[in-house]
C-alpha cells in the first residue's frame, strides 16, 4: 500500500454487514450458546444475555467499527492513530486472533471428516456410545493425556489442507472476493439451519426440549454466575477483541452508516443463537423421549463439542434419510465456521499490509503458511486437550484485556464524544451521551471483572483438571508470546504512510 493507492473498499454496505455477520455467527451460536443458556437458568439467561448484548456487546462493536472507520486502518494502525502507545493493543488482538485461527481450522477439519463419513452415519452413530467412539477414537485419536502426543492424524490433515485452501480462495483478493463469498457463507448456513429447525421441532418430544431450554429460573438472576456467562458469551459471539471489526470497517466508504450496521450485526447474531438453541433442544427433547429419560440427562452428555460431533449425529442416525441430513448438518457447520475463520485471517493480513506495505497476496500467503504450521500440533492425539486450554485462555484473558484497553484508549484518549460524533454524522439512529459511561467505565470494569474472576479460578486450580504444565505452555506462554509479538511489531518502523 503506497501513499498514492487509495484504500480498497467493500462493493456495498450489504457486503460488509454480511461479512461482519458471517464472522460473528459461528460455532459459538450453535454449540456454545444453547448449552450456556440451558445451564444458566434458560429463559432467565436470555434476559441476562439481551442485557449484556445491549450494555456491552453493542458499545464494544461501536467502538471497534468507529475506530477502524474514522482512523481508516486495521486494529494496530487505527489504534496507533488514536495514540502511538496503543498500537501494541492492536497487535496483541491480531496475535490472539491468529492463535484462534490456527486451531479453529482444526475444528473445521473435524467437521470435514464427519462430512465425508456422513453416508455411513447409520452404522457409526447408531448408539450414543458408538458415536462417541467414532469422534474421540476413530476421528481424533485422542491420547491418554495432554503430554502424550499419540501421533499425527493423517485423515484430518487432508481436511485441514482443504479448509486452508478454501480460506485462501475466499480472501485471495481481500474485500473483493470476501464480499462475494459471504453471500454464500451466510445465506447457506441460515437456510440449512431453518431446514434443520423445521425437522427438529416436528419431532416427537421436541416441546419438552424447548421447555427445558426456555423455562426461566428467575432466581438465577440474583447470582453472579449467570452474568459472567452472559457477558463472556456476548464477547465471544460478536467476534470483538480479535482485530476483525476495525479491519472490516476500515474498508467502508466514508459516509457509511455504522450504527445501523452494528445494530444489524447484534440482531443477526442473537437471532442465530436463539434459533440454533431451538433446533438443538428440540432434538435433545426427541432423544430423551426415545430413550425414555429426562431432557436433563440428555443435556448432561452434551457439554461443548460433543453436542455437534457426537450427540447430533446420533440423533440424525435415528431419522429417515440419515446420511443426507448428517451431510447437511456438517455442511452447515462448515459454512457457518468458514467465514469466522477467514475474518481472522483477513484481520491479520490487513494489519501486516498496513504496517509493512505488503501486497495482499504476500501477506495472505505468509499468514496462511504460518497459521497452518502453527495448527499442525493440534492435529495430534493430544490436540483436543491443547485446543481446549488455548481456547479458554484466549477467551478469558486475551479478549477481556484487549477489549478493556481498547475501550479505555478510545474513551479517554480519543474521547467517546468524538466517537459519537463520527457515528451520528452518518446515521439516522442517534447515539446519546449514555454511551460515554458505558465505554469509559462500565464495560472495561466488567471485562476486568471477568479476567479477575478467571485469575482467581486459575489460582485455585489448573484449567480443565489437566496438569498445571499444560496451561503454562498452552495458556500462559501463548499469551506471553502474543504480548511479546505485539511489543516487537510496535517497535518496527512503519514502512507505509505513517513512515
Ligand atoms: N464469533 C464466532 C462464533 O460465535 C467465533 C469467533 C471468535 C470467530 C473470534 C472469530 C473470532 O462462533
GROMACS .gro file of C-alpha atoms and ligand atoms in nm:
model
  511
    1UNK     CA    1   0.000   0.000   0.000
    2UNK     CA    2   0.161   0.325  -0.103
    3UNK     CA    3   0.053   0.681  -0.050
    4UNK     CA    4  -0.095   0.714  -0.395
    5UNK     CA    5  -0.304   0.398  -0.371
    6UNK     CA    6  -0.649   0.452  -0.219
    7UNK     CA    7  -0.762   0.200   0.045
    8UNK     CA    8  -0.964  -0.085  -0.103
    9UNK     CA    9  -1.340  -0.080  -0.042
   10UNK     CA   10  -1.633  -0.315   0.003
   11UNK     CA   11  -1.858  -0.328  -0.303
   12UNK     CA   12  -2.155  -0.230  -0.086
   13UNK     CA   13  -2.259  -0.184   0.277
   14UNK     CA   14  -2.455  -0.506   0.248
   15UNK     CA   15  -2.138  -0.698   0.160
   16UNK     CA   16  -1.970  -0.554   0.470
   17UNK     CA   17  -2.263  -0.629   0.702
   18UNK     CA   18  -2.277  -0.985   0.571
   19UNK     CA   19  -1.903  -1.029   0.621
   20UNK     CA   20  -1.929  -0.899   0.978
   21UNK     CA   21  -2.236  -1.114   1.049
   22UNK     CA   22  -2.052  -1.410   0.896
   23UNK     CA   23  -1.765  -1.352   1.135
   24UNK     CA   24  -1.995  -1.321   1.435
   25UNK     CA   25  -2.216  -1.619   1.373
   26UNK     CA   26  -2.027  -1.943   1.403
   27UNK     CA   27  -1.990  -2.248   1.615
   28UNK     CA   28  -2.042  -2.027   1.920
   29UNK     CA   29  -2.405  -1.965   1.829
   30UNK     CA   30  -2.494  -2.322   1.761
   31UNK     CA   31  -2.291  -2.514   2.013
   32UNK     CA   32  -2.185  -2.279   2.288
   33UNK     CA   33  -2.493  -2.061   2.328
   34UNK     CA   34  -2.762  -2.329   2.376
   35UNK     CA   35  -2.557  -2.509   2.634
   36UNK     CA   36  -2.459  -2.200   2.833
   37UNK     CA   37  -2.820  -2.083   2.823
   38UNK     CA   38  -2.961  -2.410   2.950
   39UNK     CA   39  -2.705  -2.430   3.229
   40UNK     CA   40  -2.778  -2.078   3.346
   41UNK     CA   41  -3.148  -2.064   3.404
   42UNK     CA   42  -3.290  -2.099   3.050
   43UNK     CA   43  -3.527  -1.810   2.982
   44UNK     CA   44  -3.363  -1.610   3.261
   45UNK     CA   45  -3.034  -1.634   3.074
   46UNK     CA   46  -3.198  -1.486   2.766
   47UNK     CA   47  -3.275  -1.176   2.972
   48UNK     CA   48  -2.917  -1.155   3.102
   49UNK     CA   49  -2.784  -1.216   2.751
   50UNK     CA   50  -3.001  -0.943   2.597
   51UNK     CA   51  -2.882  -0.709   2.870
   52UNK     CA   52  -2.516  -0.797   2.815
   53UNK     CA   53  -2.557  -0.762   2.441
   54UNK     CA   54  -2.703  -0.411   2.464
   55UNK     CA   55  -2.494  -0.282   2.756
   56UNK     CA   56  -2.156  -0.420   2.647
   57UNK     CA   57  -2.171  -0.603   2.313
   58UNK     CA   58  -2.320  -0.319   2.111
   59UNK     CA   59  -2.098  -0.047   2.268
   60UNK     CA   60  -1.785  -0.255   2.201
   61UNK     CA   61  -1.890  -0.315   1.846
   62UNK     CA   62  -1.948   0.060   1.802
   63UNK     CA   63  -1.600   0.129   1.941
   64UNK     CA   64  -1.434  -0.119   1.704
   65UNK     CA   65  -1.628  -0.017   1.395
   66UNK     CA   66  -1.595   0.353   1.481
   67UNK     CA   67  -1.222   0.350   1.540
   68UNK     CA   68  -1.145   0.136   1.233
   69UNK     CA   69  -1.363   0.356   1.013
   70UNK     CA   70  -1.267   0.700   1.145
   71UNK     CA   71  -0.895   0.620   1.156
   72UNK     CA   72  -0.909   0.413   0.837
   73UNK     CA   73  -0.688   0.129   0.950
   74UNK     CA   74  -0.665  -0.226   1.074
   75UNK     CA   75  -0.654  -0.257   1.454
   76UNK     CA   76  -0.283  -0.164   1.503
   77UNK     CA   77  -0.292   0.128   1.256
   78UNK     CA   78  -0.626   0.265   1.377
   79UNK     CA   79  -0.517   0.250   1.742
   80UNK     CA   80  -0.177   0.399   1.652
   81UNK     CA   81  -0.363   0.693   1.506
   82UNK     CA   82  -0.553   0.733   1.832
   83UNK     CA   83  -0.225   0.726   2.023
   84UNK     CA   84   0.107   0.562   1.926
   85UNK     CA   85   0.119   0.386   2.262
   86UNK     CA   86  -0.199   0.198   2.180
   87UNK     CA   87  -0.058   0.033   1.869
   88UNK     CA   88   0.056  -0.277   2.058
   89UNK     CA   89  -0.301  -0.343   2.178
   90UNK     CA   90  -0.396  -0.383   1.811
   91UNK     CA   91  -0.107  -0.623   1.755
   92UNK     CA   92  -0.191  -0.833   2.058
   93UNK     CA   93  -0.551  -0.852   1.933
   94UNK     CA   94  -0.424  -0.967   1.593
   95UNK     CA   95  -0.194  -1.224   1.757
   96UNK     CA   96  -0.478  -1.362   1.969
   97UNK     CA   97  -0.698  -1.379   1.657
   98UNK     CA   98  -0.419  -1.556   1.473
   99UNK     CA   99  -0.387  -1.815   1.750
  100UNK     CA  100  -0.760  -1.880   1.736
  101UNK     CA  101  -0.740  -1.920   1.359
  102UNK     CA  102  -0.470  -2.186   1.394
  103UNK     CA  103  -0.694  -2.422   1.595
  104UNK     CA  104  -1.030  -2.311   1.452
  105UNK     CA  105  -0.910  -2.465   1.124
  106UNK     CA  106  -0.852  -2.793   1.307
  107UNK     CA  107  -1.207  -2.798   1.443
  108UNK     CA  108  -1.325  -2.733   1.089
  109UNK     CA  109  -1.115  -3.030   0.976
  110UNK     CA  110  -1.308  -3.249   1.223
  111UNK     CA  111  -1.628  -3.133   1.055
  112UNK     CA  112  -1.482  -3.216   0.712
  113UNK     CA  113  -1.402  -3.568   0.837
  114UNK     CA  114  -1.759  -3.613   0.961
  115UNK     CA  115  -1.897  -3.477   0.635
  116UNK     CA  116  -1.705  -3.746   0.448
  117UNK     CA  117  -1.835  -4.011   0.690
  118UNK     CA  118  -2.196  -3.891   0.664
  119UNK     CA  119  -2.301  -4.172   0.429
  120UNK     CA  120  -2.240  -4.437   0.692
  121UNK     CA  121  -2.378  -4.241   0.988
  122UNK     CA  122  -2.639  -4.514   1.037
  123UNK     CA  123  -2.362  -4.750   1.149
  124UNK     CA  124  -2.116  -4.537   1.342
  125UNK     CA  125  -2.375  -4.323   1.518
  126UNK     CA  126  -2.633  -4.594   1.584
  127UNK     CA  127  -2.586  -4.550   1.958
  128UNK     CA  128  -2.451  -4.259   2.157
  129UNK     CA  129  -2.157  -4.469   2.271
  130UNK     CA  130  -2.058  -4.570   1.918
  131UNK     CA  131  -2.091  -4.210   1.802
  132UNK     CA  132  -1.867  -4.107   2.088
  133UNK     CA  133  -1.608  -4.368   1.997
  134UNK     CA  134  -1.624  -4.259   1.632
  135UNK     CA  135  -1.544  -3.900   1.725
  136UNK     CA  136  -1.288  -3.941   2.003
  137UNK     CA  137  -1.120  -4.260   1.892
  138UNK     CA  138  -1.156  -4.304   1.514
  139UNK     CA  139  -1.156  -3.939   1.409
  140UNK     CA  140  -0.945  -3.761   1.670
  141UNK     CA  141  -0.744  -4.049   1.813
  142UNK     CA  142  -0.737  -3.869   2.148
  143UNK     CA  143  -0.438  -3.976   2.354
  144UNK     CA  144  -0.433  -4.059   2.724
  145UNK     CA  145  -0.333  -3.711   2.839
  146UNK     CA  146  -0.203  -3.371   2.728
  147UNK     CA  147   0.158  -3.486   2.722
  148UNK     CA  148   0.105  -3.799   2.515
  149UNK     CA  149   0.136  -3.700   2.151
  150UNK     CA  150  -0.028  -4.007   2.008
  151UNK     CA  151   0.084  -3.947   1.650
  152UNK     CA  152  -0.042  -3.741   1.359
  153UNK     CA  153  -0.396  -3.796   1.225
  154UNK     CA  154  -0.332  -3.810   0.853
  155UNK     CA  155  -0.702  -3.818   0.763
  156UNK     CA  156  -0.758  -3.493   0.946
  157UNK     CA  157  -0.459  -3.339   0.776
  158UNK     CA  158  -0.640  -3.377   0.441
  159UNK     CA  159  -0.943  -3.185   0.570
  160UNK     CA  160  -0.713  -2.928   0.728
  161UNK     CA  161  -0.547  -2.859   0.393
  162UNK     CA  162  -0.888  -2.829   0.226
  163UNK     CA  163  -1.004  -2.577   0.485
  164UNK     CA  164  -0.697  -2.358   0.442
  165UNK     CA  165  -0.729  -2.377   0.063
  166UNK     CA  166  -1.090  -2.257   0.089
  167UNK     CA  167  -0.981  -1.971   0.316
  168UNK     CA  168  -0.706  -1.871   0.073
  169UNK     CA  169  -0.956  -1.863  -0.213
  170UNK     CA  170  -1.205  -1.654  -0.014
  171UNK     CA  171  -0.953  -1.393   0.097
  172UNK     CA  172  -0.742  -1.401  -0.220
  173UNK     CA  173  -0.832  -1.052  -0.335
  174UNK     CA  174  -0.929  -0.910   0.001
  175UNK     CA  175  -1.269  -0.742   0.020
  176UNK     CA  176  -1.331  -0.805  -0.349
  177UNK     CA  177  -1.351  -1.181  -0.306
  178UNK     CA  178  -1.470  -1.182   0.057
  179UNK     CA  179  -1.760  -0.951  -0.037
  180UNK     CA  180  -1.887  -1.212  -0.282
  181UNK     CA  181  -1.818  -1.529  -0.086
  182UNK     CA  182  -2.009  -1.411   0.222
  183UNK     CA  183  -2.340  -1.419   0.039
  184UNK     CA  184  -2.295  -1.795   0.026
  185UNK     CA  185  -2.135  -1.844   0.366
  186UNK     CA  186  -2.409  -1.652   0.549
  187UNK     CA  187  -2.717  -1.746   0.349
  188UNK     CA  188  -2.644  -2.118   0.302
  189UNK     CA  189  -2.598  -2.198   0.673
  190UNK     CA  190  -2.908  -1.995   0.754
  191UNK     CA  191  -3.115  -2.185   0.500
  192UNK     CA  192  -2.980  -2.514   0.636
  193UNK     CA  193  -3.043  -2.403   0.992
  194UNK     CA  194  -3.406  -2.329   0.910
  195UNK     CA  195  -3.440  -2.666   0.745
  196UNK     CA  196  -3.297  -2.842   1.049
  197UNK     CA  197  -3.516  -2.631   1.277
  198UNK     CA  198  -3.831  -2.741   1.096
  199UNK     CA  199  -3.711  -3.102   1.107
  200UNK     CA  200  -3.627  -3.075   1.478
  201UNK     CA  201  -3.940  -2.901   1.609
  202UNK     CA  202  -4.166  -3.151   1.434
  203UNK     CA  203  -4.005  -3.447   1.612
  204UNK     CA  204  -4.197  -3.615   1.892
  205UNK     CA  205  -4.074  -3.490   2.228
  206UNK     CA  206  -3.946  -3.161   2.086
  207UNK     CA  207  -4.167  -2.948   2.309
  208UNK     CA  208  -4.015  -3.095   2.627
  209UNK     CA  209  -3.670  -2.998   2.499
  210UNK     CA  210  -3.782  -2.646   2.413
  211UNK     CA  211  -3.944  -2.613   2.754
  212UNK     CA  212  -3.616  -2.713   2.916
  213UNK     CA  213  -3.432  -2.454   2.706
  214UNK     CA  214  -3.667  -2.166   2.777
  215UNK     CA  215  -3.824  -2.218   3.119
  216UNK     CA  216  -3.693  -1.925   3.320
  217UNK     CA  217  -3.535  -1.983   3.655
  218UNK     CA  218  -3.558  -1.620   3.765
  219UNK     CA  219  -3.377  -1.674   4.094
  220UNK     CA  220  -3.057  -1.720   3.892
  221UNK     CA  221  -3.059  -1.354   3.802
  222UNK     CA  222  -2.956  -1.281   4.160
  223UNK     CA  223  -2.631  -1.477   4.132
  224UNK     CA  224  -2.305  -1.365   3.970
  225UNK     CA  225  -2.256  -1.677   3.758
  226UNK     CA  226  -2.530  -1.605   3.505
  227UNK     CA  227  -2.400  -1.253   3.439
  228UNK     CA  228  -2.042  -1.368   3.390
  229UNK     CA  229  -2.165  -1.631   3.148
  230UNK     CA  230  -2.382  -1.381   2.960
  231UNK     CA  231  -2.101  -1.128   2.913
  232UNK     CA  232  -1.847  -1.392   2.815
  233UNK     CA  233  -2.086  -1.537   2.557
  234UNK     CA  234  -2.160  -1.191   2.416
  235UNK     CA  235  -1.796  -1.101   2.357
  236UNK     CA  236  -1.700  -1.433   2.206
  237UNK     CA  237  -2.004  -1.442   1.987
  238UNK     CA  238  -1.971  -1.093   1.842
  239UNK     CA  239  -1.606  -1.152   1.742
  240UNK     CA  240  -1.496  -0.829   1.910
  241UNK     CA  241  -1.143  -0.802   2.051
  242UNK     CA  242  -0.978  -1.003   1.773
  243UNK     CA  243  -0.882  -0.713   1.543
  244UNK     CA  244  -1.151  -0.814   1.294
  245UNK     CA  245  -1.411  -0.540   1.316
  246UNK     CA  246  -1.167  -0.244   1.287
  247UNK     CA  247  -1.013  -0.402   0.977
  248UNK     CA  248  -1.351  -0.471   0.817
  249UNK     CA  249  -1.476  -0.119   0.895
  250UNK     CA  250  -1.162   0.041   0.755
  251UNK     CA  251  -1.267  -0.080   0.410
  252UNK     CA  252  -1.601   0.104   0.419
  253UNK     CA  253  -1.697   0.410   0.216
  254UNK     CA  254  -1.656   0.728   0.426
  255UNK     CA  255  -2.028   0.801   0.459
  256UNK     CA  256  -2.142   0.455   0.572
  257UNK     CA  257  -2.400   0.424   0.850
  258UNK     CA  258  -2.207   0.236   1.119
  259UNK     CA  259  -2.463   0.248   1.399
  260UNK     CA  260  -2.732   0.079   1.200
  261UNK     CA  261  -2.480  -0.179   1.073
  262UNK     CA  262  -2.380  -0.257   1.432
  263UNK     CA  263  -2.744  -0.299   1.531
  264UNK     CA  264  -2.792  -0.542   1.243
  265UNK     CA  265  -2.487  -0.744   1.341
  266UNK     CA  266  -2.607  -0.776   1.703
  267UNK     CA  267  -2.959  -0.870   1.597
  268UNK     CA  268  -2.844  -1.132   1.347
  269UNK     CA  269  -2.603  -1.279   1.598
  270UNK     CA  270  -2.860  -1.302   1.878
  271UNK     CA  271  -3.128  -1.440   1.649
  272UNK     CA  272  -2.898  -1.711   1.513
  273UNK     CA  273  -2.810  -1.817   1.866
  274UNK     CA  274  -3.177  -1.835   1.963
  275UNK     CA  275  -3.283  -2.032   1.656
  276UNK     CA  276  -2.980  -2.259   1.698
  277UNK     CA  277  -3.090  -2.323   2.056
  278UNK     CA  278  -3.443  -2.412   1.948
  279UNK     CA  279  -3.311  -2.664   1.696
  280UNK     CA  280  -3.065  -2.818   1.937
  281UNK     CA  281  -3.307  -2.856   2.228
  282UNK     CA  282  -3.593  -2.984   2.015
  283UNK     CA  283  -3.358  -3.258   1.904
  284UNK     CA  284  -3.249  -3.320   2.263
  285UNK     CA  285  -3.616  -3.349   2.361
  286UNK     CA  286  -3.669  -3.607   2.088
  287UNK     CA  287  -3.370  -3.808   2.204
  288UNK     CA  288  -3.490  -3.801   2.564
  289UNK     CA  289  -3.838  -3.920   2.460
  290UNK     CA  290  -3.692  -4.205   2.253
  291UNK     CA  291  -3.460  -4.322   2.528
  292UNK     CA  292  -3.724  -4.269   2.797
  293UNK     CA  293  -3.503  -4.037   3.002
  294UNK     CA  294  -3.531  -3.677   3.118
  295UNK     CA  295  -3.411  -3.395   2.895
  296UNK     CA  296  -3.164  -3.303   3.171
  297UNK     CA  297  -2.996  -3.639   3.133
  298UNK     CA  298  -2.950  -3.590   2.760
  299UNK     CA  299  -2.820  -3.241   2.810
  300UNK     CA  300  -2.567  -3.356   3.066
  301UNK     CA  301  -2.398  -3.561   2.798
  302UNK     CA  302  -2.351  -3.276   2.558
  303UNK     CA  303  -2.114  -3.028   2.712
  304UNK     CA  304  -1.934  -2.837   2.440
  305UNK     CA  305  -1.811  -3.001   2.125
  306UNK     CA  306  -1.974  -3.335   2.195
  307UNK     CA  307  -2.306  -3.180   2.105
  308UNK     CA  308  -2.211  -3.130   1.741
  309UNK     CA  309  -1.979  -3.421   1.689
  310UNK     CA  310  -2.138  -3.696   1.899
  311UNK     CA  311  -2.497  -3.627   2.002
  312UNK     CA  312  -2.628  -3.466   1.686
  313UNK     CA  313  -2.506  -3.746   1.455
  314UNK     CA  314  -2.663  -3.995   1.694
  315UNK     CA  315  -2.997  -3.813   1.672
  316UNK     CA  316  -2.978  -3.786   1.294
  317UNK     CA  317  -2.896  -4.156   1.265
  318UNK     CA  318  -3.241  -4.233   1.411
  319UNK     CA  319  -3.430  -4.033   1.148
  320UNK     CA  320  -3.523  -4.109   0.788
  321UNK     CA  321  -3.253  -4.017   0.531
  322UNK     CA  322  -2.980  -4.002   0.798
  323UNK     CA  323  -2.692  -3.969   0.552
  324UNK     CA  324  -2.846  -3.670   0.379
  325UNK     CA  325  -2.932  -3.482   0.697
  326UNK     CA  326  -2.594  -3.554   0.853
  327UNK     CA  327  -2.421  -3.422   0.543
  328UNK     CA  328  -2.640  -3.110   0.553
  329UNK     CA  329  -2.568  -3.062   0.923
  330UNK     CA  330  -2.190  -3.070   0.878
  331UNK     CA  331  -2.216  -2.858   0.567
  332UNK     CA  332  -2.398  -2.606   0.784
  333UNK     CA  333  -2.123  -2.615   1.048
  334UNK     CA  334  -1.856  -2.571   0.781
  335UNK     CA  335  -2.028  -2.280   0.609
  336UNK     CA  336  -2.103  -2.124   0.948
  337UNK     CA  337  -1.742  -2.152   1.057
  338UNK     CA  338  -1.551  -2.071   0.741
  339UNK     CA  339  -1.636  -1.700   0.739
  340UNK     CA  340  -1.535  -1.672   1.105
  341UNK     CA  341  -1.202  -1.828   1.011
  342UNK     CA  342  -1.135  -1.609   0.712
  343UNK     CA  343  -1.230  -1.297   0.905
  344UNK     CA  344  -0.950  -1.380   1.148
  345UNK     CA  345  -0.709  -1.429   0.859
  346UNK     CA  346  -0.815  -1.105   0.690
  347UNK     CA  347  -0.768  -0.912   1.017
  348UNK     CA  348  -0.404  -1.020   1.046
  349UNK     CA  349  -0.339  -0.976   0.673
  350UNK     CA  350  -0.477  -0.621   0.685
  351UNK     CA  351  -0.255  -0.538   0.983
  352UNK     CA  352   0.061  -0.665   0.809
  353UNK     CA  353  -0.025  -0.474   0.493
  354UNK     CA  354  -0.086  -0.152   0.682
  355UNK     CA  355   0.242  -0.176   0.866
  356UNK     CA  356   0.481  -0.310   0.607
  357UNK     CA  357   0.309  -0.219   0.281
  358UNK     CA  358   0.299  -0.583   0.166
  359UNK     CA  359   0.080  -0.691  -0.124
  360UNK     CA  360  -0.242  -0.875  -0.035
  361UNK     CA  361  -0.104  -1.196  -0.185
  362UNK     CA  362   0.225  -1.188   0.002
  363UNK     CA  363   0.067  -1.102   0.336
  364UNK     CA  364  -0.204  -1.364   0.292
  365UNK     CA  365   0.033  -1.643   0.195
  366UNK     CA  366   0.250  -1.556   0.494
  367UNK     CA  367  -0.044  -1.563   0.735
  368UNK     CA  368  -0.183  -1.886   0.594
  369UNK     CA  369   0.158  -2.055   0.583
  370UNK     CA  370   0.244  -1.973   0.943
  371UNK     CA  371  -0.116  -2.034   1.058
  372UNK     CA  372  -0.120  -2.380   0.904
  373UNK     CA  373   0.218  -2.467   1.057
  374UNK     CA  374   0.103  -2.344   1.398
  375UNK     CA  375  -0.211  -2.557   1.364
  376UNK     CA  376  -0.028  -2.883   1.287
  377UNK     CA  377   0.042  -2.980   1.650
  378UNK     CA  378  -0.332  -2.957   1.721
  379UNK     CA  379  -0.388  -3.244   1.478
  380UNK     CA  380  -0.201  -3.483   1.704
  381UNK     CA  381  -0.366  -3.714   1.953
  382UNK     CA  382  -0.311  -3.455   2.227
  383UNK     CA  383  -0.467  -3.180   2.013
  384UNK     CA  384  -0.804  -3.179   2.184
  385UNK     CA  385  -0.650  -3.103   2.526
  386UNK     CA  386  -0.436  -2.827   2.382
  387UNK     CA  387  -0.718  -2.667   2.184
  388UNK     CA  388  -0.936  -2.671   2.492
  389UNK     CA  389  -0.668  -2.499   2.702
  390UNK     CA  390  -0.561  -2.239   2.445
  391UNK     CA  391  -0.921  -2.155   2.359
  392UNK     CA  392  -1.004  -2.099   2.723
  393UNK     CA  393  -0.708  -1.868   2.784
  394UNK     CA  394  -0.760  -1.664   2.468
  395UNK     CA  395  -1.122  -1.600   2.553
  396UNK     CA  396  -1.087  -1.550   2.927
  397UNK     CA  397  -0.766  -1.345   2.939
  398UNK     CA  398  -0.669  -1.230   2.591
  399UNK     CA  399  -1.007  -1.099   2.487
  400UNK     CA  400  -1.118  -0.914   2.804
  401UNK     CA  401  -0.784  -0.742   2.849
  402UNK     CA  402  -0.763  -0.628   2.486
  403UNK     CA  403  -1.122  -0.504   2.484
  404UNK     CA  404  -1.079  -0.319   2.813
  405UNK     CA  405  -0.766  -0.141   2.687
  406UNK     CA  406  -0.940  -0.057   2.360
  407UNK     CA  407  -1.234   0.097   2.546
  408UNK     CA  408  -1.012   0.293   2.781
  409UNK     CA  409  -0.798   0.418   2.491
  410UNK     CA  410  -1.094   0.526   2.285
  411UNK     CA  411  -1.286   0.679   2.575
  412UNK     CA  412  -1.006   0.862   2.747
  413UNK     CA  413  -0.763   0.947   2.468
  414UNK     CA  414  -0.974   0.981   2.155
  415UNK     CA  415  -1.288   1.067   2.360
  416UNK     CA  416  -1.624   0.897   2.336
  417UNK     CA  417  -1.780   1.227   2.228
  418UNK     CA  418  -1.568   1.216   1.910
  419UNK     CA  419  -1.674   0.857   1.850
  420UNK     CA  420  -2.041   0.953   1.890
  421UNK     CA  421  -1.996   1.249   1.659
  422UNK     CA  422  -1.841   1.023   1.396
  423UNK     CA  423  -2.124   0.772   1.427
  424UNK     CA  424  -2.408   1.025   1.445
  425UNK     CA  425  -2.296   1.220   1.140
  426UNK     CA  426  -2.356   0.907   0.938
  427UNK     CA  427  -2.669   0.759   1.087
  428UNK     CA  428  -3.034   0.843   1.148
  429UNK     CA  429  -3.004   0.630   1.460
  430UNK     CA  430  -2.851   0.879   1.705
  431UNK     CA  431  -2.638   0.769   1.997
  432UNK     CA  432  -2.675   0.978   2.313
  433UNK     CA  433  -2.441   1.055   2.598
  434UNK     CA  434  -2.533   0.725   2.763
  435UNK     CA  435  -2.254   0.566   2.560
  436UNK     CA  436  -1.982   0.761   2.744
  437UNK     CA  437  -2.001   0.600   3.090
  438UNK     CA  438  -2.056   0.259   2.930
  439UNK     CA  439  -1.744   0.269   2.713
  440UNK     CA  440  -1.531   0.467   2.956
  441UNK     CA  441  -1.611   0.288   3.279
  442UNK     CA  442  -1.869   0.012   3.291
  443UNK     CA  443  -1.759  -0.209   3.002
  444UNK     CA  444  -1.388  -0.200   3.098
  445UNK     CA  445  -1.479  -0.277   3.459
  446UNK     CA  446  -1.698  -0.570   3.355
  447UNK     CA  447  -1.416  -0.703   3.139
  448UNK     CA  448  -1.168  -0.661   3.418
  449UNK     CA  449  -1.409  -0.841   3.649
  450UNK     CA  450  -1.419  -1.135   3.406
  451UNK     CA  451  -1.039  -1.154   3.394
  452UNK     CA  452  -1.003  -1.131   3.773
  453UNK     CA  453  -1.271  -1.395   3.828
  454UNK     CA  454  -1.080  -1.620   3.592
  455UNK     CA  455  -0.743  -1.547   3.752
  456UNK     CA  456  -0.885  -1.647   4.091
  457UNK     CA  457  -1.021  -1.968   3.946
  458UNK     CA  458  -0.679  -2.049   3.798
  459UNK     CA  459  -0.517  -1.969   4.132
  460UNK     CA  460  -0.739  -2.231   4.291
  461UNK     CA  461  -0.672  -2.498   4.031
  462UNK     CA  462  -0.532  -2.569   3.685
  463UNK     CA  463  -0.774  -2.538   3.397
  464UNK     CA  464  -0.985  -2.836   3.297
  465UNK     CA  465  -0.830  -3.068   3.554
  466UNK     CA  466  -0.520  -3.100   3.334
  467UNK     CA  467  -0.169  -3.085   3.483
  468UNK     CA  468  -0.051  -2.731   3.558
  469UNK     CA  469   0.219  -2.769   3.292
  470UNK     CA  470  -0.046  -2.780   3.018
  471UNK     CA  471  -0.179  -2.437   3.098
  472UNK     CA  472   0.171  -2.298   3.144
  473UNK     CA  473   0.257  -2.392   2.789
  474UNK     CA  474  -0.074  -2.367   2.601
  475UNK     CA  475  -0.226  -2.089   2.811
  476UNK     CA  476   0.018  -1.853   2.978
  477UNK     CA  477   0.308  -1.899   2.734
  478UNK     CA  478   0.081  -1.839   2.433
  479UNK     CA  479  -0.044  -1.516   2.591
  480UNK     CA  480   0.318  -1.422   2.667
  481UNK     CA  481   0.419  -1.477   2.305
  482UNK     CA  482   0.124  -1.267   2.183
  483UNK     CA  483   0.232  -0.980   2.408
  484UNK     CA  484   0.599  -1.008   2.304
  485UNK     CA  485   0.497  -1.015   1.939
  486UNK     CA  486   0.286  -0.702   1.999
  487UNK     CA  487   0.580  -0.521   2.154
  488UNK     CA  488   0.815  -0.632   1.878
  489UNK     CA  489   0.580  -0.528   1.597
  490UNK     CA  490   0.517  -0.192   1.763
  491UNK     CA  491   0.888  -0.118   1.766
  492UNK     CA  492   0.931  -0.180   1.395
  493UNK     CA  493   0.917   0.132   1.182
  494UNK     CA  494   0.612   0.188   0.961
  495UNK     CA  495   0.705   0.136   0.601
  496UNK     CA  496   0.371   0.279   0.490
  497UNK     CA  497   0.212   0.618   0.519
  498UNK     CA  498   0.280   0.656   0.891
  499UNK     CA  499   0.654   0.646   0.798
  500LIG     N1  500  -1.792  -1.541   1.684
  500LIG     C1  501  -1.760  -1.673   1.643
  500LIG     C2  502  -1.866  -1.770   1.694
  500LIG     O1  503  -1.963  -1.732   1.755
  500LIG     C3  504  -1.631  -1.722   1.694
  500LIG     C4  505  -1.517  -1.634   1.666
  500LIG     C5  506  -1.448  -1.581   1.768
  500LIG     C6  507  -1.481  -1.606   1.538
  500LIG     C7  508  -1.343  -1.498   1.743
  500LIG     C8  509  -1.379  -1.523   1.513
  500LIG     C9  510  -1.311  -1.467   1.618
  500LIG     O2  511  -1.853  -1.888   1.674
   0.00000   0.00000   0.00000
